[in-house]
Amino acid sequence: MTLLRQNRELKRLGIWNWLLPAFAGTLPDGRNYNTCPSAGVCASACYARNGTYRFPTVLRRHQENLRYVLDDLPGWTAEMTSELAHPKFADSWVRIHDSGDFFSHDYLSAWLRVITSTPATRFYAYTKEVSAFRTLVEPDPPRNFWWVYSYGGRQDDQLDPSADRVADVFPDTDAIAEAGWHSQDESDLLAVLGPTPVGIPANNIARYKALQAGRRWSRWQTAVNAARRDRIERASRIKRKPFDES
């Protein structure tokens, strides 16, 4: 079983990738999963929940990857490390998660073992798992691992763009330039190697762009959070309101 693949976009850059099924679903054996537990508005406009990613053969492959991780994490760790020992991966790049995220501390820790065991290969990832990275990665990051925190998740409020490498999804490249951010459109590696903050142009999927409504994802997430707080406050006021005993 070959664990690492190359899609058309990343292949032209010489990048390998590892994929899980995006966000939430059900495995063929009936188990429910969520590979993006900190997803926020991104789940509503995720490119990996559209198009070829939803083809039965593609989804089955991604679910097989997840099942392997869930059922035999030590075996998966050993096989991934062994596969990366092949000379073709020396001086190559691997993008961890073209879809999915570091859904548990155990899974993230397994990747860190793989990365430190294969120093000739360079790894990078987008992630919304800010708390997990603060705990497990930032104190002692592997020298061959780069990452960027992406907005649009439930942990956005933990990000500090003056200190963290961050990426945001904008309506288009013009909006990125107007905001003074730096597009990674020419190469996905610019997300981790180029200037920061990083701007990503939204995929041209009509229903997703309609939901985004001309906003960058960070502002969309902020609006959703504010609306949620308002609902909670209104519900709390209703509970506190004394009954009319007249």
PDB file of C-alpha atoms in Angstrom:
ATOM      1  CA  MET A   1       0.000   0.000   0.000  1.00  0.00           C
ATOM      2  CA  THR A   2       1.445   3.352  -1.057  1.00  0.00           C
ATOM      3  CA  LEU A   3       0.639   5.979   1.556  1.00  0.00           C
ATOM      4  CA  LEU A   4       1.849   9.145  -0.171  1.00  0.00           C
ATOM      5  CA  ARG A   5       0.396  10.412  -3.446  1.00  0.00           C
ATOM      6  CA  GLN A   6       0.692  13.422  -5.745  1.00  0.00           C
ATOM      7  CA  ASN A   7      -2.255  15.388  -7.088  1.00  0.00           C
ATOM      8  CA  ARG A   8      -1.954  17.399 -10.283  1.00  0.00           C
ATOM      9  CA  GLU A   9      -1.335  20.756  -8.621  1.00  0.00           C
ATOM     10  CA  LEU A  10       1.280  19.555  -6.146  1.00  0.00           C
ATOM     11  CA  LYS A  11       2.984  17.193  -8.594  1.00  0.00           C
ATOM     12  CA  ARG A  12       4.161  20.100 -10.740  1.00  0.00           C
ATOM     13  CA  LEU A  13       5.898  21.447  -7.630  1.00  0.00           C
ATOM     14  CA  GLY A  14       7.409  18.072  -6.751  1.00  0.00           C
ATOM     15  CA  ILE A  15       5.339  17.816  -3.562  1.00  0.00           C
ATOM     16  CA  TRP A  16       3.933  14.591  -2.155  1.00  0.00           C
ATOM     17  CA  ASN A  17       0.825  14.590  -0.017  1.00  0.00           C
ATOM     18  CA  TRP A  18      -1.027  12.579   2.584  1.00  0.00           C
ATOM     19  CA  LEU A  19      -4.793  12.790   2.725  1.00  0.00           C
ATOM     20  CA  LEU A  20      -7.607  11.985   5.088  1.00  0.00           C
ATOM     21  CA  PRO A  21     -11.308  12.432   4.385  1.00  0.00           C
ATOM     22  CA  ALA A  22     -12.266  16.033   4.994  1.00  0.00           C
ATOM     23  CA  PHE A  23     -14.215  17.001   8.112  1.00  0.00           C
ATOM     24  CA  ALA A  24     -16.925  14.600   9.325  1.00  0.00           C
ATOM     25  CA  GLY A  25     -18.382  11.402   7.965  1.00  0.00           C
ATOM     26  CA  THR A  26     -18.968   7.713   8.545  1.00  0.00           C
ATOM     27  CA  LEU A  27     -16.590   4.868   7.758  1.00  0.00           C
ATOM     28  CA  PRO A  28     -17.943   1.793   5.941  1.00  0.00           C
ATOM     29  CA  ASP A  29     -17.942  -0.076   9.271  1.00  0.00           C
ATOM     30  CA  GLY A  30     -20.317   2.496  10.774  1.00  0.00           C
ATOM     31  CA  ARG A  31     -17.842   4.498  12.853  1.00  0.00           C
ATOM     32  CA  ASN A  32     -18.334   8.252  12.789  1.00  0.00           C
ATOM     33  CA  TYR A  33     -15.299  10.497  12.450  1.00  0.00           C
ATOM     34  CA  ASN A  34     -14.267  14.133  12.436  1.00  0.00           C
ATOM     35  CA  THR A  35     -10.797  14.764  11.061  1.00  0.00           C
ATOM     36  CA  CYS A  36     -11.106  18.540  11.522  1.00  0.00           C
ATOM     37  CA  PRO A  37     -12.348  19.010  15.098  1.00  0.00           C
ATOM     38  CA  SER A  38     -11.443  22.715  15.169  1.00  0.00           C
ATOM     39  CA  ALA A  39     -13.078  23.536  11.844  1.00  0.00           C
ATOM     40  CA  GLY A  40     -15.324  26.578  11.804  1.00  0.00           C
ATOM     41  CA  VAL A  41     -16.619  28.340   8.717  1.00  0.00           C
ATOM     42  CA  CYS A  42     -14.025  26.492   6.656  1.00  0.00           C
ATOM     43  CA  ALA A  43     -16.213  23.385   6.858  1.00  0.00           C
ATOM     44  CA  SER A  44     -18.915  25.222   4.898  1.00  0.00           C
ATOM     45  CA  ALA A  45     -16.575  26.138   2.041  1.00  0.00           C
ATOM     46  CA  CYS A  46     -13.977  23.368   2.003  1.00  0.00           C
ATOM     47  CA  TYR A  47     -12.668  22.466  -1.457  1.00  0.00           C
ATOM     48  CA  ALA A  48     -12.025  18.916  -0.208  1.00  0.00           C
ATOM     49  CA  ARG A  49     -15.769  18.410   0.282  1.00  0.00           C
ATOM     50  CA  ASN A  50     -16.429  19.080  -3.383  1.00  0.00           C
ATOM     51  CA  GLY A  51     -15.683  17.660  -6.818  1.00  0.00           C
ATOM     52  CA  THR A  52     -13.269  14.764  -7.236  1.00  0.00           C
ATOM     53  CA  TYR A  53     -12.768  14.474  -3.482  1.00  0.00           C
ATOM     54  CA  ARG A  54     -16.342  13.148  -3.280  1.00  0.00           C
ATOM     55  CA  PHE A  55     -15.921  10.513  -5.984  1.00  0.00           C
ATOM     56  CA  PRO A  56     -16.548   7.103  -4.362  1.00  0.00           C
ATOM     57  CA  THR A  57     -13.121   5.701  -5.253  1.00  0.00           C
ATOM     58  CA  VAL A  58     -11.324   8.808  -3.967  1.00  0.00           C
ATOM     59  CA  LEU A  59     -13.330   9.021  -0.753  1.00  0.00           C
ATOM     60  CA  ARG A  60     -12.809   5.295  -0.168  1.00  0.00           C
ATOM     61  CA  ARG A  61      -9.054   5.741  -0.463  1.00  0.00           C
ATOM     62  CA  HIS A  62      -9.036   8.610   2.035  1.00  0.00           C
ATOM     63  CA  GLN A  63     -11.221   6.657   4.436  1.00  0.00           C
ATOM     64  CA  GLU A  64      -8.854   3.690   4.180  1.00  0.00           C
ATOM     65  CA  ASN A  65      -6.029   6.010   5.227  1.00  0.00           C
ATOM     66  CA  LEU A  66      -8.036   7.136   8.241  1.00  0.00           C
ATOM     67  CA  ARG A  67      -9.028   3.603   9.181  1.00  0.00           C
ATOM     68  CA  TYR A  68      -5.355   2.568   9.158  1.00  0.00           C
ATOM     69  CA  VAL A  69      -4.468   5.441  11.495  1.00  0.00           C
ATOM     70  CA  LEU A  70      -7.373   4.709  13.841  1.00  0.00           C
ATOM     71  CA  ASP A  71      -6.910   0.935  13.975  1.00  0.00           C
ATOM     72  CA  ASP A  72      -3.128   0.597  13.977  1.00  0.00           C
ATOM     73  CA  LEU A  73      -1.334   3.880  14.661  1.00  0.00           C
ATOM     74  CA  PRO A  74       2.017   2.174  15.507  1.00  0.00           C
ATOM     75  CA  GLY A  75       1.815   0.135  12.290  1.00  0.00           C
ATOM     76  CA  TRP A  76       0.943   3.218  10.254  1.00  0.00           C
ATOM     77  CA  THR A  77       3.844   5.139  11.835  1.00  0.00           C
ATOM     78  CA  ALA A  78       6.289   2.360  10.985  1.00  0.00           C
ATOM     79  CA  GLU A  79       5.028   2.000   7.407  1.00  0.00           C
ATOM     80  CA  MET A  80       5.067   5.752   6.753  1.00  0.00           C
ATOM     81  CA  THR A  81       8.616   5.989   8.110  1.00  0.00           C
ATOM     82  CA  SER A  82       9.687   3.044   5.958  1.00  0.00           C
ATOM     83  CA  GLU A  83       8.103   4.497   2.819  1.00  0.00           C
ATOM     84  CA  LEU A  84       9.843   7.836   3.365  1.00  0.00           C
ATOM     85  CA  ALA A  85      13.209   6.054   3.504  1.00  0.00           C
ATOM     86  CA  HIS A  86      13.027   5.586  -0.277  1.00  0.00           C
ATOM     87  CA  PRO A  87      15.626   7.767  -2.065  1.00  0.00           C
ATOM     88  CA  LYS A  88      12.922   9.574  -4.072  1.00  0.00           C
ATOM     89  CA  PHE A  89      11.822  11.353  -0.891  1.00  0.00           C
ATOM     90  CA  ALA A  90      15.267  12.733  -0.083  1.00  0.00           C
ATOM     91  CA  ASP A  91      15.157  16.539  -0.398  1.00  0.00           C
ATOM     92  CA  SER A  92      11.475  16.292  -1.316  1.00  0.00           C
ATOM     93  CA  TRP A  93       8.517  18.029   0.272  1.00  0.00           C
ATOM     94  CA  VAL A  94       5.505  16.324   1.818  1.00  0.00           C
ATOM     95  CA  ARG A  95       2.311  18.240   2.494  1.00  0.00           C
ATOM     96  CA  ILE A  96       0.552  16.654   5.438  1.00  0.00           C
ATOM     97  CA  HIS A  97      -3.191  16.874   4.797  1.00  0.00           C
ATOM     98  CA  ASP A  98      -4.369  18.201   1.492  1.00  0.00           C
ATOM     99  CA  SER A  99      -7.594  17.387   3.339  1.00  0.00           C
ATOM    100  CA  GLY A 100      -8.138  16.660   7.019  1.00  0.00           C
ATOM    101  CA  ASP A 101      -6.144  17.911  10.013  1.00  0.00           C
ATOM    102  CA  PHE A 102      -4.284  16.700  13.097  1.00  0.00           C
ATOM    103  CA  PHE A 103      -7.425  15.392  14.765  1.00  0.00           C
ATOM    104  CA  SER A 104      -5.874  14.076  18.000  1.00  0.00           C
ATOM    105  CA  HIS A 105      -2.767  14.487  20.142  1.00  0.00           C
ATOM    106  CA  ASP A 106      -1.821  10.848  19.511  1.00  0.00           C
ATOM    107  CA  TYR A 107      -2.027  11.316  15.750  1.00  0.00           C
ATOM    108  CA  LEU A 108      -0.019  14.554  15.814  1.00  0.00           C
ATOM    109  CA  SER A 109       2.592  12.890  18.027  1.00  0.00           C
ATOM    110  CA  ALA A 110       2.857  10.016  15.545  1.00  0.00           C
ATOM    111  CA  TRP A 111       3.544  12.477  12.736  1.00  0.00           C
ATOM    112  CA  LEU A 112       6.221  14.163  14.832  1.00  0.00           C
ATOM    113  CA  ARG A 113       7.922  10.777  15.267  1.00  0.00           C
ATOM    114  CA  VAL A 114       7.782  10.205  11.509  1.00  0.00           C
ATOM    115  CA  ILE A 115       9.184  13.665  10.780  1.00  0.00           C
ATOM    116  CA  THR A 116      12.093  13.415  13.216  1.00  0.00           C
ATOM    117  CA  SER A 117      12.911   9.924  11.895  1.00  0.00           C
ATOM    118  CA  THR A 118      13.199  11.164   8.288  1.00  0.00           C
ATOM    119  CA  PRO A 119      15.386  14.291   8.427  1.00  0.00           C
ATOM    120  CA  ALA A 120      16.182  14.218   4.686  1.00  0.00           C
ATOM    121  CA  THR A 121      12.548  14.967   3.844  1.00  0.00           C
ATOM    122  CA  ARG A 122      10.823  18.302   4.452  1.00  0.00           C
ATOM    123  CA  PHE A 123       7.256  18.458   5.698  1.00  0.00           C
ATOM    124  CA  TYR A 124       4.673  21.225   5.900  1.00  0.00           C
ATOM    125  CA  ALA A 125       1.054  21.628   6.879  1.00  0.00           C
ATOM    126  CA  TYR A 126      -1.815  24.046   7.204  1.00  0.00           C
ATOM    127  CA  THR A 127      -3.630  23.545  10.492  1.00  0.00           C
ATOM    128  CA  LYS A 128      -6.389  24.930  12.666  1.00  0.00           C
ATOM    129  CA  GLU A 129      -5.320  22.831  15.664  1.00  0.00           C
ATOM    130  CA  VAL A 130      -3.668  25.759  17.417  1.00  0.00           C
ATOM    131  CA  SER A 131      -3.851  24.413  20.976  1.00  0.00           C
ATOM    132  CA  ALA A 132      -2.347  21.068  20.010  1.00  0.00           C
ATOM    133  CA  PHE A 133       0.559  22.752  18.220  1.00  0.00           C
ATOM    134  CA  ARG A 134       1.167  25.104  21.136  1.00  0.00           C
ATOM    135  CA  THR A 135       1.474  22.043  23.383  1.00  0.00           C
ATOM    136  CA  LEU A 136       3.187  19.441  21.210  1.00  0.00           C
ATOM    137  CA  VAL A 137       5.052  21.231  18.422  1.00  0.00           C
ATOM    138  CA  GLU A 138       6.067  24.762  19.320  1.00  0.00           C
ATOM    139  CA  PRO A 139       8.198  23.900  22.397  1.00  0.00           C
ATOM    140  CA  ASP A 140      10.601  21.767  20.313  1.00  0.00           C
ATOM    141  CA  PRO A 141       9.711  21.763  16.596  1.00  0.00           C
ATOM    142  CA  PRO A 142      11.508  19.377  14.216  1.00  0.00           C
ATOM    143  CA  ARG A 143      13.939  21.237  11.979  1.00  0.00           C
ATOM    144  CA  ASN A 144      12.364  19.730   8.860  1.00  0.00           C
ATOM    145  CA  PHE A 145       8.772  20.731   9.660  1.00  0.00           C
ATOM    146  CA  TRP A 146       7.056  23.983   8.666  1.00  0.00           C
ATOM    147  CA  TRP A 147       3.455  24.928   9.386  1.00  0.00           C
ATOM    148  CA  VAL A 148       1.011  27.784   8.984  1.00  0.00           C
ATOM    149  CA  TYR A 149      -2.076  28.427  11.079  1.00  0.00           C
ATOM    150  CA  SER A 150      -5.099  28.982   8.870  1.00  0.00           C
ATOM    151  CA  TYR A 151      -8.057  31.161   9.817  1.00  0.00           C
ATOM    152  CA  GLY A 152     -11.635  29.999   9.645  1.00  0.00           C
ATOM    153  CA  GLY A 153     -11.552  27.725  12.678  1.00  0.00           C
ATOM    154  CA  ARG A 154     -12.888  27.605  16.208  1.00  0.00           C
ATOM    155  CA  GLN A 155      -9.461  28.493  17.643  1.00  0.00           C
ATOM    156  CA  ASP A 156      -8.953  31.677  15.612  1.00  0.00           C
ATOM    157  CA  ASP A 157      -8.990  33.786  18.763  1.00  0.00           C
ATOM    158  CA  GLN A 158      -5.759  32.112  19.895  1.00  0.00           C
ATOM    159  CA  LEU A 159      -3.836  33.421  16.888  1.00  0.00           C
ATOM    160  CA  ASP A 160      -1.558  36.458  16.915  1.00  0.00           C
ATOM    161  CA  PRO A 161      -0.571  37.479  13.370  1.00  0.00           C
ATOM    162  CA  SER A 162       2.328  39.513  14.759  1.00  0.00           C
ATOM    163  CA  ALA A 163       3.860  36.355  16.233  1.00  0.00           C
ATOM    164  CA  ASP A 164       2.299  33.414  14.374  1.00  0.00           C
ATOM    165  CA  ARG A 165       2.593  32.508  10.716  1.00  0.00           C
ATOM    166  CA  VAL A 166      -1.024  32.777   9.591  1.00  0.00           C
ATOM    167  CA  ALA A 167      -3.012  32.314   6.396  1.00  0.00           C
ATOM    168  CA  ASP A 168      -6.453  33.597   5.481  1.00  0.00           C
ATOM    169  CA  VAL A 169      -8.719  32.824   2.524  1.00  0.00           C
ATOM    170  CA  PHE A 170      -9.714  35.945   0.573  1.00  0.00           C
ATOM    171  CA  PRO A 171     -12.372  36.334  -2.135  1.00  0.00           C
ATOM    172  CA  ASP A 172      -9.681  36.796  -4.815  1.00  0.00           C
ATOM    173  CA  THR A 173      -6.076  37.848  -5.430  1.00  0.00           C
ATOM    174  CA  ASP A 174      -7.010  41.536  -5.668  1.00  0.00           C
ATOM    175  CA  ALA A 175      -8.437  41.409  -2.144  1.00  0.00           C
ATOM    176  CA  ILE A 176      -5.182  39.858  -0.914  1.00  0.00           C
ATOM    177  CA  ALA A 177      -3.125  42.680  -2.408  1.00  0.00           C
ATOM    178  CA  GLU A 178      -5.489  45.379  -1.117  1.00  0.00           C
ATOM    179  CA  ALA A 179      -5.124  44.005   2.412  1.00  0.00           C
ATOM    180  CA  GLY A 180      -1.324  44.044   2.145  1.00  0.00           C
ATOM    181  CA  TRP A 181      -1.089  40.276   2.533  1.00  0.00           C
ATOM    182  CA  HIS A 182       1.067  37.939   0.430  1.00  0.00           C
ATOM    183  CA  SER A 183      -0.446  35.454  -2.000  1.00  0.00           C
ATOM    184  CA  GLN A 184       0.734  31.848  -2.156  1.00  0.00           C
ATOM    185  CA  ASP A 185      -1.003  31.321  -5.492  1.00  0.00           C
ATOM    186  CA  GLU A 186       2.242  30.810  -7.437  1.00  0.00           C
ATOM    187  CA  SER A 187       3.433  28.008  -5.173  1.00  0.00           C
ATOM    188  CA  ASP A 188       1.833  26.315  -2.200  1.00  0.00           C
ATOM    189  CA  LEU A 189       5.230  26.369  -0.484  1.00  0.00           C
ATOM    190  CA  LEU A 190       4.968  30.151  -0.171  1.00  0.00           C
ATOM    191  CA  ALA A 191       2.480  29.493   2.624  1.00  0.00           C
ATOM    192  CA  VAL A 192       5.359  28.323   4.823  1.00  0.00           C
ATOM    193  CA  LEU A 193       8.431  29.824   3.141  1.00  0.00           C
ATOM    194  CA  GLY A 194       7.239  33.160   1.761  1.00  0.00           C
ATOM    195  CA  PRO A 195       6.453  36.450   3.482  1.00  0.00           C
ATOM    196  CA  THR A 196       3.689  36.579   6.050  1.00  0.00           C
ATOM    197  CA  PRO A 197       0.768  37.066   6.552  1.00  0.00           C
ATOM    198  CA  VAL A 198      -0.327  34.696   3.804  1.00  0.00           C
ATOM    199  CA  GLY A 199      -3.345  35.204   1.570  1.00  0.00           C
ATOM    200  CA  ILE A 200      -5.077  32.378  -0.268  1.00  0.00           C
ATOM    201  CA  PRO A 201      -7.520  33.137  -3.095  1.00  0.00           C
ATOM    202  CA  ALA A 202     -10.834  31.327  -2.656  1.00  0.00           C
ATOM    203  CA  ASN A 203     -11.582  28.424  -4.945  1.00  0.00           C
ATOM    204  CA  ASN A 204     -13.915  29.319  -7.781  1.00  0.00           C
ATOM    205  CA  ILE A 205     -16.868  27.287  -6.524  1.00  0.00           C
ATOM    206  CA  ALA A 206     -20.019  29.365  -6.876  1.00  0.00           C
ATOM    207  CA  ARG A 207     -21.951  28.168  -3.834  1.00  0.00           C
ATOM    208  CA  TYR A 208     -18.889  28.538  -1.595  1.00  0.00           C
ATOM    209  CA  LYS A 209     -18.192  32.050  -2.834  1.00  0.00           C
ATOM    210  CA  ALA A 210     -21.815  32.964  -2.173  1.00  0.00           C
ATOM    211  CA  LEU A 211     -21.448  31.819   1.437  1.00  0.00           C
ATOM    212  CA  GLN A 212     -18.194  33.722   1.814  1.00  0.00           C
ATOM    213  CA  ALA A 213     -20.001  36.860   0.611  1.00  0.00           C
ATOM    214  CA  GLY A 214     -16.872  38.858  -0.204  1.00  0.00           C
ATOM    215  CA  ARG A 215     -15.312  38.365   3.229  1.00  0.00           C
ATOM    216  CA  ARG A 216     -12.024  36.827   4.210  1.00  0.00           C
ATOM    217  CA  TRP A 217     -12.524  33.698   6.306  1.00  0.00           C
ATOM    218  CA  SER A 218     -11.253  35.300   9.526  1.00  0.00           C
ATOM    219  CA  ARG A 219     -13.966  37.975   9.340  1.00  0.00           C
ATOM    220  CA  TRP A 220     -16.588  35.432   8.394  1.00  0.00           C
ATOM    221  CA  GLN A 221     -15.601  33.384  11.448  1.00  0.00           C
ATOM    222  CA  THR A 222     -15.691  36.504  13.645  1.00  0.00           C
ATOM    223  CA  ALA A 223     -19.236  37.248  12.455  1.00  0.00           C
ATOM    224  CA  VAL A 224     -20.335  33.682  13.184  1.00  0.00           C
ATOM    225  CA  ASN A 225     -18.784  33.827  16.658  1.00  0.00           C
ATOM    226  CA  ALA A 226     -20.502  37.151  17.400  1.00  0.00           C
ATOM    227  CA  ALA A 227     -23.873  35.789  16.299  1.00  0.00           C
ATOM    228  CA  ARG A 228     -23.371  32.740  18.517  1.00  0.00           C
ATOM    229  CA  ARG A 229     -22.540  34.928  21.526  1.00  0.00           C
ATOM    230  CA  ASP A 230     -25.644  37.024  20.891  1.00  0.00           C
ATOM    231  CA  ARG A 231     -27.828  33.912  20.849  1.00  0.00           C
ATOM    232  CA  ILE A 232     -26.303  32.683  24.107  1.00  0.00           C
ATOM    233  CA  GLU A 233     -26.759  36.086  25.778  1.00  0.00           C
ATOM    234  CA  ARG A 234     -30.385  36.329  24.657  1.00  0.00           C
ATOM    235  CA  ALA A 235     -31.084  32.835  25.967  1.00  0.00           C
ATOM    236  CA  SER A 236     -29.406  33.721  29.257  1.00  0.00           C
ATOM    237  CA  ARG A 237     -31.502  36.893  29.640  1.00  0.00           C
ATOM    238  CA  ILE A 238     -34.684  34.940  29.003  1.00  0.00           C
ATOM    239  CA  LYS A 239     -33.747  32.454  31.740  1.00  0.00           C
ATOM    240  CA  ARG A 240     -33.016  35.263  34.214  1.00  0.00           C
ATOM    241  CA  LYS A 241     -36.234  37.177  33.476  1.00  0.00           C
ATOM    242  CA  PRO A 242     -38.668  36.743  36.413  1.00  0.00           C
ATOM    243  CA  PHE A 243     -42.059  35.247  35.722  1.00  0.00           C
ATOM    244  CA  ASP A 244     -44.971  37.657  35.528  1.00  0.00           C
ATOM    245  CA  GLU A 245     -47.018  36.733  38.618  1.00  0.00           C
ATOM    246  CA  SER A 246     -49.749  39.340  38.119  1.00  0.00           C
TER     247      SER A 246
END
